Coordinates of C-alpha atoms and ligand atoms in Angstrom, one line a residue:
Chain A
M265 CA 0.5 0.4 -0.2
S266 CA 1.8 3.5 -0.9
E267 CA 2.6 5.4 2.2
Q268 CA -0.3 8.4 1.6
L269 CA -3.4 5.4 1.4
L270 CA -1.7 4.6 5.1
Y271 CA -1.9 7.8 6.2
A272 CA -5.3 8.6 4.9
A273 CA -6.7 4.7 6.2
E274 CA -5.1 6.3 9.6
A275 CA -7.4 9.7 9.8
G276 CA -9.7 7.5 8.4
L277 CA -9.9 5.7 11.3
N278 CA -9.5 7.9 13.5
G279 CA -12.5 10.2 12.0
L280 CA -14.7 6.9 12.6
M281 CA -13.7 6.9 16.0
A282 CA -14.3 10.9 16.9
G283 CA -17.8 9.6 14.9
V284 CA -19.4 7.1 17.3
L285 CA -19.1 10.9 19.5
Y286 CA -20.8 13.4 17.4
A287 CA -23.4 9.5 16.7
L288 CA -23.9 9.4 20.8
V289 CA -25.3 13.0 21.1
A290 CA -27.0 12.1 18.1
L291 CA -28.8 9.4 19.5
G292 CA -30.2 11.5 22.4
F293 CA -31.5 13.5 19.6
V294 CA -33.1 11.2 17.7
L295 CA -34.5 9.3 20.9
I296 CA -36.5 12.2 22.1
F297 CA -38.0 13.5 19.1
K298 CA -38.8 9.8 17.9
A299 CA -41.0 9.7 21.2
S300 CA -42.4 13.1 21.5
G301 CA -41.7 15.1 18.3
I302 CA -39.7 17.7 20.4
F303 CA -36.1 19.1 19.2
N304 CA -34.1 19.0 22.3
Y305 CA -31.6 21.7 22.2
A306 CA -30.1 20.6 25.5
Q307 CA -28.8 17.2 24.3
G308 CA -25.6 18.7 24.3
V309 CA -25.9 20.9 27.1
L310 CA -27.2 17.5 29.1
A311 CA -24.0 15.9 28.5
L312 CA -22.1 18.3 29.6
F313 CA -24.1 18.8 32.5
A314 CA -23.9 14.7 33.2
A315 CA -20.1 15.3 32.9
L316 CA -19.7 18.0 35.5
T317 CA -21.6 15.7 38.0
L318 CA -19.7 12.8 37.6
V319 CA -16.4 15.1 38.2
G320 CA -17.8 16.7 40.7
F321 CA -19.2 13.7 42.8
Q322 CA -16.4 12.0 42.2
N323 CA -14.0 14.3 43.3
G324 CA -16.6 15.0 46.6
Q325 CA -17.0 18.4 45.4
V326 CA -19.9 20.6 47.5
P327 CA -22.5 21.4 45.3
F328 CA -23.1 25.4 44.8
A329 CA -20.4 25.6 47.0
H330 CA -19.6 29.1 45.5
L331 CA -22.9 29.9 46.3
I332 CA -22.9 29.0 50.4
N333 CA -19.4 30.9 50.7
A334 CA -20.6 33.8 49.1
I335 CA -24.0 33.9 51.4
F336 CA -22.5 32.4 54.2
G337 CA -19.0 33.6 54.4
T338 CA -17.8 30.5 54.8
Q339 CA -15.0 28.5 53.3
I340 CA -15.9 24.8 52.1
H341 CA -15.4 23.8 48.6
E342 CA -14.8 20.0 49.4
F343 CA -16.1 16.6 51.4
G344 CA -13.0 15.7 51.6
W345 CA -14.2 11.9 50.3
H346 CA -13.0 10.6 46.5
L347 CA -16.2 8.3 45.5
P348 CA -14.9 4.9 43.0
A349 CA -16.0 5.6 39.6
V350 CA -18.6 3.1 39.7
V351 CA -20.4 4.5 42.0
A352 CA -19.8 8.0 41.1
I353 CA -21.3 6.9 37.7
L354 CA -24.5 5.4 39.1
L355 CA -25.3 8.6 41.4
T356 CA -25.1 11.1 38.3
G357 CA -27.1 8.4 36.2
A358 CA -29.9 8.6 38.8
V359 CA -29.4 13.0 38.8
M360 CA -30.0 12.2 34.9
V361 CA -32.9 10.0 35.8
L362 CA -33.8 12.8 38.6
L363 CA -33.2 15.5 36.1
A364 CA -35.6 14.0 33.1
I365 CA -38.4 13.5 35.8
L366 CA -38.4 17.6 36.7
I367 CA -37.7 18.3 33.3
E368 CA -41.6 16.4 32.3
R369 CA -42.8 17.7 35.7
L370 CA -41.9 21.3 35.3
I371 CA -42.1 21.9 31.7
L372 CA -43.1 19.4 29.5
K373 CA -46.5 18.5 31.5
H374 CA -47.4 21.5 30.5
L375 CA -47.0 22.1 27.4
V376 CA -48.6 19.3 25.9
N377 CA -50.1 19.9 22.2
Q378 CA -48.0 23.1 22.1
A379 CA -47.0 23.3 18.4
P380 CA -43.2 22.0 17.8
I381 CA -41.4 25.5 18.0
I382 CA -42.8 25.8 21.6
L383 CA -41.0 23.0 22.6
F384 CA -38.3 23.7 20.5
M385 CA -38.1 27.3 22.9
A386 CA -38.4 25.7 26.2
T387 CA -36.0 23.0 25.1
I388 CA -33.4 25.9 24.5
G389 CA -34.3 27.9 27.6
L390 CA -33.6 24.0 28.9
A391 CA -30.0 24.5 27.5
Y392 CA -29.2 27.8 28.8
F393 CA -30.7 27.2 32.3
L394 CA -28.4 23.8 32.7
E395 CA -25.7 25.6 31.6
G396 CA -25.8 28.0 34.2
F397 CA -27.2 25.9 36.6
G398 CA -24.2 23.5 36.4
D399 CA -22.1 27.0 36.8
I400 CA -23.4 27.5 39.6
M401 CA -23.6 24.0 41.2
W402 CA -20.3 22.8 40.1
G403 CA -18.0 25.1 39.0
A404 CA -16.8 27.2 35.6
D405 CA -13.2 25.8 35.5
I406 CA -12.0 23.1 33.8
K407 CA -12.3 19.9 35.1
K408 CA -10.2 16.0 34.3
L409 CA -12.1 13.8 34.1
D410 CA -10.8 10.7 35.2
V411 CA -13.1 7.3 35.2
G412 CA -9.7 4.9 34.7
L413 CA -10.7 4.6 30.9
P414 CA -6.9 3.7 29.2
Q415 CA -5.6 6.4 27.6
G416 CA -2.9 7.2 25.0
I417 CA -1.8 5.6 21.5
S418 CA -2.6 1.8 21.7
D419 CA 0.7 0.1 21.3
T420 CA -1.0 -2.7 19.9
V421 CA -3.0 -1.7 17.1
E422 CA 0.5 0.1 16.3
S423 CA 2.2 -3.3 16.5
V424 CA 0.1 -5.1 14.3
T425 CA 0.0 -2.3 11.6
D426 CA 3.6 -2.0 11.6
R427 CA 3.6 -5.7 11.1
L428 CA 0.8 -5.9 8.2
F429 CA 2.0 -2.6 6.3
G430 CA 5.1 -1.6 8.0
Y431 CA 3.6 1.6 9.2
G432 CA 2.6 2.1 12.5
F433 CA -1.1 4.1 12.8
F434 CA -1.7 6.1 16.0
I435 CA -4.9 4.8 17.0
D436 CA -6.0 6.7 21.0
R437 CA -7.0 3.4 23.0
L438 CA -9.3 6.2 24.6
D439 CA -11.1 5.7 20.6
I440 CA -11.2 2.0 21.2
V441 CA -13.1 1.9 24.6
A442 CA -15.7 5.1 23.1
T443 CA -16.3 2.7 20.3
V444 CA -16.9 -0.4 22.0
V445 CA -19.0 1.1 24.9
A446 CA -21.3 2.9 22.3
A447 CA -21.6 -0.2 19.9
L448 CA -23.0 -1.9 23.8
L449 CA -25.2 1.1 24.3
V450 CA -26.6 0.9 21.1
L451 CA -27.2 -2.8 21.6
T452 CA -28.5 -2.2 24.7
L453 CA -31.0 0.1 23.5
T454 CA -32.4 -2.3 20.8
L455 CA -32.8 -5.0 22.7
F456 CA -34.7 -2.9 25.5
S457 CA -36.9 -1.5 22.7
Q458 CA -37.4 -5.0 20.4
F459 CA -38.2 -7.5 23.8
T460 CA -39.6 -5.8 26.5
K461 CA -42.5 -4.4 27.5
Y462 CA -41.6 -0.9 27.8
G463 CA -39.4 -1.2 25.1
R464 CA -43.0 -1.9 23.0
A465 CA -44.5 1.0 24.8
L466 CA -41.9 3.2 23.6
R467 CA -42.2 2.4 19.6
A468 CA -45.5 2.7 20.3
V469 CA -45.6 6.3 21.0
A470 CA -43.2 7.5 18.7
D471 CA -45.4 5.6 16.7
D472 CA -49.1 7.3 17.4
H473 CA -50.4 9.2 20.2
Q474 CA -54.0 8.6 19.6
A475 CA -53.1 4.4 19.7
A476 CA -50.8 4.3 21.9
L477 CA -53.2 6.0 25.1
S478 CA -55.9 3.9 23.5
V479 CA -54.6 0.5 24.7
G480 CA -53.0 2.3 27.9
I481 CA -49.7 3.5 27.7
S482 CA -49.1 6.5 30.2
L483 CA -47.6 9.5 27.6
R484 CA -45.9 11.4 30.7
F485 CA -44.1 8.3 31.8
I486 CA -43.1 7.5 28.0
W487 CA -41.6 10.6 28.1
V488 CA -40.3 10.5 31.8
M489 CA -38.4 6.9 30.3
V490 CA -37.0 8.6 27.1
W491 CA -35.4 12.0 28.5
S492 CA -33.8 9.4 31.2
I493 CA -32.6 7.5 28.6
A494 CA -31.6 10.5 26.9
G495 CA -29.5 11.5 30.3
I496 CA -27.9 8.4 30.2
V497 CA -26.7 8.4 26.8
A498 CA -25.2 11.9 27.2
L499 CA -23.6 10.7 30.4
V500 CA -22.4 8.3 27.9
A501 CA -21.0 10.7 25.3
G502 CA -19.5 13.6 28.0
V503 CA -17.8 10.4 30.1
M504 CA -15.8 10.0 27.0
W505 CA -15.6 13.8 25.3
G506 CA -14.3 14.3 28.9
A507 CA -11.8 11.9 29.5
K508 CA -10.4 12.5 25.9
S509 CA -10.3 17.0 26.5
G510 CA -11.4 17.9 29.7
V511 CA -14.6 19.0 31.1
Q512 CA -15.3 22.6 30.1
F513 CA -18.3 24.3 29.0
S514 CA -17.4 24.3 25.3
L515 CA -18.8 20.3 25.3
S516 CA -22.0 21.6 24.7
L517 CA -20.9 22.3 21.5
I518 CA -21.0 19.0 20.8
A519 CA -24.4 19.5 19.8
L520 CA -24.2 21.6 17.2
K521 CA -22.0 19.0 15.3
A522 CA -25.1 16.8 16.2
L523 CA -26.9 18.9 13.8
P524 CA -25.1 17.7 10.7
V525 CA -25.4 14.0 12.4
L526 CA -28.7 14.2 11.8
M527 CA -29.9 15.7 9.1
L528 CA -27.7 13.2 7.0
G529 CA -29.2 10.0 9.2
G530 CA -32.7 11.6 9.7
F531 CA -34.1 13.0 12.4
T532 CA -36.1 9.6 13.1
S533 CA -33.8 6.8 12.5
I534 CA -31.5 5.6 15.0
P535 CA -29.0 2.9 13.0
G536 CA -29.3 6.9 11.1
A537 CA -27.9 9.0 13.7
I538 CA -25.1 5.8 14.0
V539 CA -24.3 5.6 10.6
G540 CA -24.3 9.4 10.2
G541 CA -21.6 10.4 13.0
L542 CA -19.0 8.3 11.3
I543 CA -19.6 9.3 8.4
I544 CA -19.3 13.1 9.3
G545 CA -16.1 12.0 11.5
M546 CA -14.4 10.1 9.0
G547 CA -15.8 12.6 6.4
E548 CA -14.1 15.5 8.2
K549 CA -11.4 14.1 8.5
L550 CA -10.6 12.5 5.5
F551 CA -12.1 16.0 3.9
E552 CA -9.0 17.2 5.4
F553 CA -6.6 14.6 4.4
F554 CA -7.1 14.9 1.4
I555 CA -8.4 18.9 0.3
G556 CA -7.1 20.3 3.5
P557 CA -3.9 21.2 1.8
M558 CA -5.0 22.7 -1.2
I559 CA -7.4 25.3 0.1
G560 CA -5.9 25.8 3.6
G561 CA -6.8 23.5 5.9
A562 CA -9.6 24.2 8.5
T563 CA -12.1 22.8 6.6
E564 CA -12.9 20.7 9.6
N565 CA -14.6 23.6 11.2
W566 CA -17.1 23.7 8.3
F567 CA -17.2 20.0 6.4
A568 CA -19.9 18.9 8.1
Y569 CA -21.9 21.7 7.4
V570 CA -21.6 21.9 3.9
L571 CA -22.0 18.2 3.7
A572 CA -25.7 18.6 5.4
L573 CA -26.5 21.7 3.3
L574 CA -26.5 19.4 0.3
F575 CA -28.0 16.4 1.8
L576 CA -30.8 19.1 2.3
V577 CA -31.0 19.7 -1.2
F578 CA -30.9 16.6 -2.5
R579 CA -32.2 14.3 0.4
P580 CA -33.6 16.2 2.8
Q581 CA -34.9 13.0 5.1
G582 CA -31.3 11.4 5.1
L583 CA -30.4 8.8 4.5
F584 CA -33.0 6.6 6.7
G585 CA -35.2 8.9 7.4
E586 CA -39.0 8.2 7.4
R587 CA -40.8 10.1 4.1
I588 CA -42.1 13.1 5.2
I589 CA -45.3 13.3 5.3
E590 CA -46.8 16.0 7.8
R591 CA -49.0 14.3 10.8
V592 CA -52.6 15.5 10.7
Chain B
M252 CA -87.4 -6.6 25.1
N253 CA -89.2 -8.2 27.9
V254 CA -88.9 -6.6 31.4
M255 CA -86.6 -4.9 32.0
T256 CA -85.2 -5.2 36.2
P257 CA -82.5 -3.6 38.2
E258 CA -80.6 -7.6 37.6
G259 CA -80.9 -7.0 33.2
Y260 CA -83.5 -8.9 30.6
V261 CA -83.6 -11.6 28.0
A262 CA -82.7 -10.4 25.0
A263 CA -85.0 -11.0 21.3
D264 CA -82.1 -13.5 20.5
G265 CA -83.3 -15.4 24.2
R266 CA -79.3 -14.0 25.3
R267 CA -79.7 -13.2 29.3
I268 CA -78.7 -9.3 29.8
G269 CA -76.8 -8.3 32.5
P270 CA -77.0 -5.7 35.6
V271 CA -75.6 -1.7 34.9
L272 CA -71.9 -2.0 33.8
M273 CA -71.6 1.7 32.5
E274 CA -73.8 5.0 33.2
M275 CA -73.4 8.3 31.2
K276 CA -75.2 11.0 33.9
N277 CA -76.9 14.4 31.9
I278 CA -73.5 14.2 30.2
T279 CA -72.8 17.7 28.2
L280 CA -69.6 17.9 26.5
R281 CA -68.7 21.6 24.9
F282 CA -65.7 22.8 22.5
G283 CA -65.7 26.4 22.3
G284 CA -69.5 27.9 21.4
V285 CA -69.7 24.4 20.3
K286 CA -72.1 21.4 22.0
A287 CA -71.2 17.9 20.2
I288 CA -73.4 16.9 23.8
T289 CA -75.9 18.3 25.8
D290 CA -77.2 16.8 28.7
I291 CA -77.1 13.2 27.8
S292 CA -77.8 10.1 30.1
F293 CA -78.2 6.4 29.1
E294 CA -76.9 3.4 30.4
I295 CA -74.9 0.0 29.1
R296 CA -75.8 -3.4 30.5
E297 CA -73.6 -6.4 30.9
G298 CA -73.4 -8.7 27.9
E299 CA -75.3 -6.3 25.7
I300 CA -74.5 -4.6 21.9
R301 CA -75.8 -1.4 22.5
A302 CA -75.7 0.9 19.3
I303 CA -76.0 4.7 19.4
I304 CA -77.1 6.0 16.0
G305 CA -77.3 8.9 14.5
P306 CA -76.4 11.5 11.2
N307 CA -73.2 12.7 10.9
G308 CA -71.8 15.0 13.4
A309 CA -74.9 14.2 15.8
G310 CA -72.2 13.8 18.5
K311 CA -71.5 10.0 19.0
S312 CA -67.8 10.1 18.5
S313 CA -67.9 12.9 21.1
M314 CA -69.9 10.5 23.5
L315 CA -67.5 7.6 23.1
N316 CA -64.9 9.6 23.4
V317 CA -66.1 11.0 27.1
I318 CA -66.4 7.2 27.9
S319 CA -62.6 6.2 27.1
G320 CA -61.7 8.9 28.8
F321 CA -60.4 11.4 25.6
Y322 CA -63.0 14.1 25.6
V323 CA -63.6 15.6 29.4
P324 CA -67.4 16.4 29.9
Q325 CA -68.4 20.2 31.4
E326 CA -71.2 18.3 33.1
G327 CA -72.0 15.1 34.1
E328 CA -71.3 12.1 35.8
V329 CA -69.9 8.7 34.8
W330 CA -70.4 5.6 36.3
F331 CA -68.5 2.6 35.6
R332 CA -69.3 -0.6 37.9
G333 CA -70.9 1.3 40.4
A334 CA -69.4 3.6 41.0
K335 CA -68.9 7.2 40.1
R336 CA -65.3 7.1 37.7
P337 CA -63.1 10.5 38.9
P338 CA -61.6 12.2 35.5
M339 CA -59.2 9.9 34.4
K340 CA -57.1 10.6 31.6
P341 CA -57.5 7.8 28.7
Y342 CA -54.6 5.1 29.7
Q343 CA -56.4 5.0 33.2
V344 CA -59.4 4.4 31.5
A345 CA -58.0 2.0 29.1
R346 CA -56.6 0.3 32.1
Q347 CA -59.4 -0.3 34.0
G348 CA -61.0 -2.9 31.5
I349 CA -62.0 0.1 28.5
A350 CA -60.7 -1.1 25.0
R351 CA -61.4 1.1 21.9
T352 CA -61.5 1.5 18.0
F353 CA -61.2 5.2 16.1
Q354 CA -63.7 5.9 13.5
N355 CA -60.2 6.9 11.7
I356 CA -58.2 4.2 12.6
A357 CA -55.2 4.5 15.5
L358 CA -52.9 1.6 14.4
F359 CA -49.0 1.5 14.6
D360 CA -48.2 1.8 10.8
G361 CA -44.2 1.1 11.7
M362 CA -45.4 -2.3 13.6
S363 CA -46.4 -5.7 12.3
V364 CA -49.6 -7.3 12.6
L365 CA -49.0 -9.2 15.6
D366 CA -46.5 -6.1 16.9
N367 CA -49.8 -3.8 16.5
I368 CA -52.3 -7.1 18.5
M369 CA -49.4 -7.2 21.0
T370 CA -49.5 -3.5 22.1
G371 CA -52.8 -4.4 23.6
R372 CA -51.8 -6.7 26.5
L373 CA -49.7 -4.0 27.3
T374 CA -52.3 -3.8 30.4
L375 CA -51.9 -7.0 31.2
M376 CA -47.7 -7.3 31.5
R377 CA -46.7 -7.8 34.6
S378 CA -43.2 -7.8 34.5
G379 CA -41.3 -4.6 35.4
L380 CA -38.4 -3.2 34.2
L381 CA -35.8 -4.4 36.7
S382 CA -37.3 -8.4 37.0
Q383 CA -37.1 -7.6 32.9
A384 CA -33.6 -6.8 32.8
I385 CA -32.5 -9.4 35.5
W386 CA -35.2 -12.7 34.7
W387 CA -35.0 -12.8 31.5
G388 CA -36.7 -16.3 32.2
G389 CA -39.5 -14.8 33.5
A390 CA -40.0 -12.1 30.9
E391 CA -39.5 -14.7 28.2
K392 CA -42.4 -17.0 29.9
E393 CA -44.4 -14.0 30.0
E394 CA -44.9 -12.9 26.8
T395 CA -44.9 -16.4 25.5
A396 CA -48.1 -16.5 28.0
H397 CA -49.7 -13.8 26.3
R398 CA -48.2 -14.8 22.4
E399 CA -50.4 -17.6 22.5
K400 CA -53.4 -15.3 24.0
V401 CA -52.8 -13.1 20.5
E402 CA -52.4 -16.3 18.2
K403 CA -56.2 -17.1 19.4
I404 CA -57.1 -13.9 18.6
I405 CA -55.4 -13.5 15.6
D406 CA -57.5 -16.9 14.8
F407 CA -60.4 -16.3 15.7
L408 CA -60.6 -12.8 13.1
E409 CA -58.7 -14.9 10.8
I410 CA -55.5 -12.6 9.7
Q411 CA -53.0 -15.1 10.3
N412 CA -51.5 -15.1 7.0
I413 CA -51.1 -11.3 7.6
R414 CA -49.1 -11.3 11.1
K415 CA -45.9 -10.4 9.7
T416 CA -47.2 -8.2 7.3
P417 CA -46.5 -4.0 8.7
V418 CA -49.9 -2.5 9.4
G419 CA -49.1 0.3 7.4
R420 CA -49.7 -1.4 3.9
L421 CA -52.5 -3.4 4.9
P422 CA -56.4 -2.0 2.9
Y423 CA -58.3 -0.6 4.6
G424 CA -60.6 -3.1 5.5
L425 CA -57.9 -5.5 7.4
K426 CA -56.8 -2.6 9.4
K427 CA -60.3 -2.2 10.5
R428 CA -59.5 -5.9 11.6
V429 CA -56.6 -5.7 12.9
E430 CA -57.9 -2.5 15.5
L431 CA -60.6 -4.9 16.4
A432 CA -58.0 -7.2 17.4
R433 CA -55.9 -5.1 19.4
A434 CA -58.6 -3.7 21.7
L435 CA -59.6 -7.5 22.2
A436 CA -56.1 -8.4 23.1
A437 CA -57.1 -6.6 26.4
E438 CA -59.9 -8.5 27.5
P439 CA -62.0 -5.5 27.7
K440 CA -64.7 -6.0 30.2
L441 CA -65.9 -2.8 28.1
L442 CA -65.4 -2.8 23.8
L443 CA -65.9 0.5 22.0
L444 CA -66.5 0.3 18.2
D445 CA -66.6 3.5 16.1
E446 CA -68.2 2.8 13.0
P447 CA -66.6 -0.5 12.6
M448 CA -68.0 -1.0 9.5
A449 CA -67.7 2.4 7.4
G450 CA -66.3 2.3 4.2
M451 CA -66.3 -1.2 4.0
N452 CA -67.2 -3.1 1.1
V453 CA -70.5 -6.1 1.9
E454 CA -68.3 -8.7 2.2
E455 CA -66.2 -7.4 4.9
K456 CA -69.8 -5.7 6.3
E457 CA -70.4 -8.9 7.1
D458 CA -67.0 -10.7 8.3
M459 CA -67.4 -7.9 10.8
C460 CA -70.5 -8.4 12.1
R461 CA -70.2 -11.9 12.5
F462 CA -66.9 -10.8 14.3
I463 CA -68.5 -8.7 16.6
L464 CA -72.1 -11.5 17.5
D465 CA -68.8 -14.1 18.0
V466 CA -67.0 -11.8 20.8
N467 CA -70.5 -10.9 22.4
D468 CA -71.2 -14.8 22.4
E469 CA -68.1 -16.6 23.2
F470 CA -66.3 -13.6 25.0
G471 CA -69.2 -12.1 26.9
T472 CA -67.7 -8.8 26.2
T473 CA -70.2 -6.1 26.5
I474 CA -70.0 -3.8 23.4
A475 CA -71.0 0.0 22.4
L476 CA -70.7 0.6 19.1
I477 CA -71.3 3.6 16.5
E478 CA -72.5 2.9 13.2
H479 CA -74.0 4.6 10.5
D480 CA -76.1 1.8 8.7
M481 CA -78.9 0.6 9.8
G482 CA -79.8 -2.1 8.5
V483 CA -76.7 -3.2 10.3
V484 CA -77.8 -1.8 13.6
M485 CA -80.8 -3.7 13.8
D486 CA -79.1 -7.1 12.9
L487 CA -76.8 -6.5 15.5
S488 CA -78.0 -4.8 18.8
D489 CA -80.2 -5.2 21.2
R490 CA -80.6 -1.6 22.8
V491 CA -79.7 1.7 20.3
V492 CA -79.4 5.5 21.8
V493 CA -80.1 7.9 18.8
M494 CA -78.4 10.9 18.4
D495 CA -79.2 14.6 16.6
Y496 CA -77.4 17.4 17.1
G497 CA -75.9 16.6 20.0
K498 CA -79.2 15.4 22.0
K499 CA -80.6 12.1 22.5
I500 CA -84.2 11.6 20.9
G501 CA -84.5 7.8 21.4
D502 CA -83.4 4.7 23.7
G503 CA -85.0 1.3 23.3
T504 CA -84.9 -1.8 21.1
P505 CA -84.7 -1.7 17.2
D506 CA -88.4 -2.3 16.7
E507 CA -89.2 0.9 19.5
V508 CA -86.7 3.3 18.0
R509 CA -87.6 2.7 14.4
S510 CA -91.0 3.3 15.3
N511 CA -90.2 6.5 17.2
P512 CA -91.5 9.2 15.2
D513 CA -88.7 11.9 16.0
V514 CA -86.4 9.3 14.9
I515 CA -87.6 8.8 11.5
N516 CA -88.0 12.6 11.2
A517 CA -84.2 13.0 11.7
Y518 CA -83.5 10.0 9.4
L519 CA -85.7 11.8 6.5
G520 CA -84.4 14.8 7.4
V521 CA -80.9 14.2 6.5
A522 CA -79.5 12.2 3.5
H523 CA -79.2 8.6 4.5
E524 CA -75.5 7.9 3.5
Ligands
ADP132 N1 -62.0 18.0 19.1 C1 -62.8 18.6 18.9 N2 -62.9 20.3 18.9 C2 -64.1 20.8 18.2 N3 -64.9 20.4 18.0 C3 -65.1 19.0 18.1 C4 -64.1 18.5 18.4 N4 -64.7 16.6 18.5 C5 -66.3 17.0 18.1 N5 -66.0 18.2 17.8 C6 -67.8 18.9 17.2 O1 -68.8 18.5 18.0 C7 -70.0 17.8 17.0 C8 -70.3 16.0 16.9 O2 -68.8 15.8 17.0 P1 -68.7 14.2 16.4 O3 -68.8 14.0 18.0 O4 -67.5 13.5 15.1 O5 -70.2 13.9 15.8 P2 -70.5 12.3 14.9 O6 -69.3 11.2 15.3 O7 -71.9 11.7 15.4 O8 -70.6 12.4 13.5 C9 -69.5 18.4 15.6 O9 -70.2 19.8 15.9 C10 -67.7 18.5 15.7 O10 -67.4 19.5 15.2
MG133 MG1 -68.1 10.2 14.7

């Protein structure tokens, strides 16, 4: 194989791994959109909030420490314990479920039967609220997230590819873990939706609200469930992203990368979210590799959006999206 | 009909009809300024096939929607099994053993016929989320039991050959039948059918008639149905409520209703569809 091709393959593979994270965020979007027709602008912030909370729990941070200190003139910051990663992850999962319940109680419940644009606006509000809330609760500094995931370049991949092609690929161990975890998550979700009572109810609600009601399904329960699942998917995305580049507020911006993924994959298709994420991840790396040098680089900033734009023009329902028919 | 007592009566074909299962008391339903239902009372008895008829826009579907919790009346009371029902959401009504079909068919188009009918059993499924995750075997056993019931309904309604077909691809008449199957899967105490035969050809109508009679006969299910076709109503039902412009203008056996001057008027005044 020529050297150029090998470099390209390495870049593409790295892009594929980055795409896994896009896919995870997009997956959260699709779940909520399918079940309730709500475009959840806050999905990226959910990932940020989950990551912040996880780090906070792990390091024994006192929530709202700044606020408490400012009001009472105290100087508390930490409880002085350090939780094992598993415990912190489980606790954060519980917080995401609690958050889903609160979102349903305080927001969605009051907006039933409102136009989609109203619900969309509500999620924008939610996004900004959660961002500020996360800030007050855990502080705005960049945090290191370490749940014991393997870091650094994988020696195995490097030596194997070196032996095969005479060129060792640099692949981040974390990326490999992220890919495996994402695959397991998708598998679990699929099994859940196909083979459990609640999965069946979820599919029913996604298909037809009236019919779902008539067979005894509580829409509110399903909404709490689906927001909980989206919250946990966000937690996984937040952990992976945070482990890679630290937990910082720019994390919520990955939501923006999920948009072109959705346009590619379609807003209602779970396989679409995954394949779309991988295509965008790989596409932007390859484009940067082949075309970037010719046009001055930094194509990763806009490649995804241009690709999405092309899709909007030629195939607005996305790769796997359902036909666009207005529901009446 | 011979004498009506609190315990019931003997129907024209000799079936024993039981005590009151559901009673609507002085129901009034408004949409803004429009009165869809005005002060209507009637009862449905156990084992009965009760029809609601009337011209288009008379408020029949609205009445069914009140019974099934989709609409909340401004006035009046709903009594079920001897107790006044508090305001309920449709899913709560469904869990009380009241199943329904819709005038405009509401199925899960993306799912197969089998999956659609399985959703009808959701209210009867026990296994919770955790137990399903932890003890897969138990959940599987339960699933199999539900599958068997559903297969019986599929046989009963003669839709074996389409059980794997996505519902969205079925012709209208079969969709109606699948919707009935899903309602039956819930093993309802009371079955509500909104124009189960609308838009069907003669043969399909005859089939549907037979199914409705068989359901009532074999499972003892109480049925309230809305129908346009007078002939069908007279054949099927034990007692008929007649509505016009949101008011009740007649209530009795098909024969009584047929000779009621108000009813004759209403039906002569409106083109028969
Ligand atoms: N959801 C609704 N919103 C507003 N008006 C309604 C609604 N449902 C029914 N109506 C009105 O109530 C009246 C009775 O309608 P409906 O119960 O569907 O009659 P039927 O089933 O006898 O043809 C009609 O005037 C109809 O326009
Ligand atoms: Mg109607």
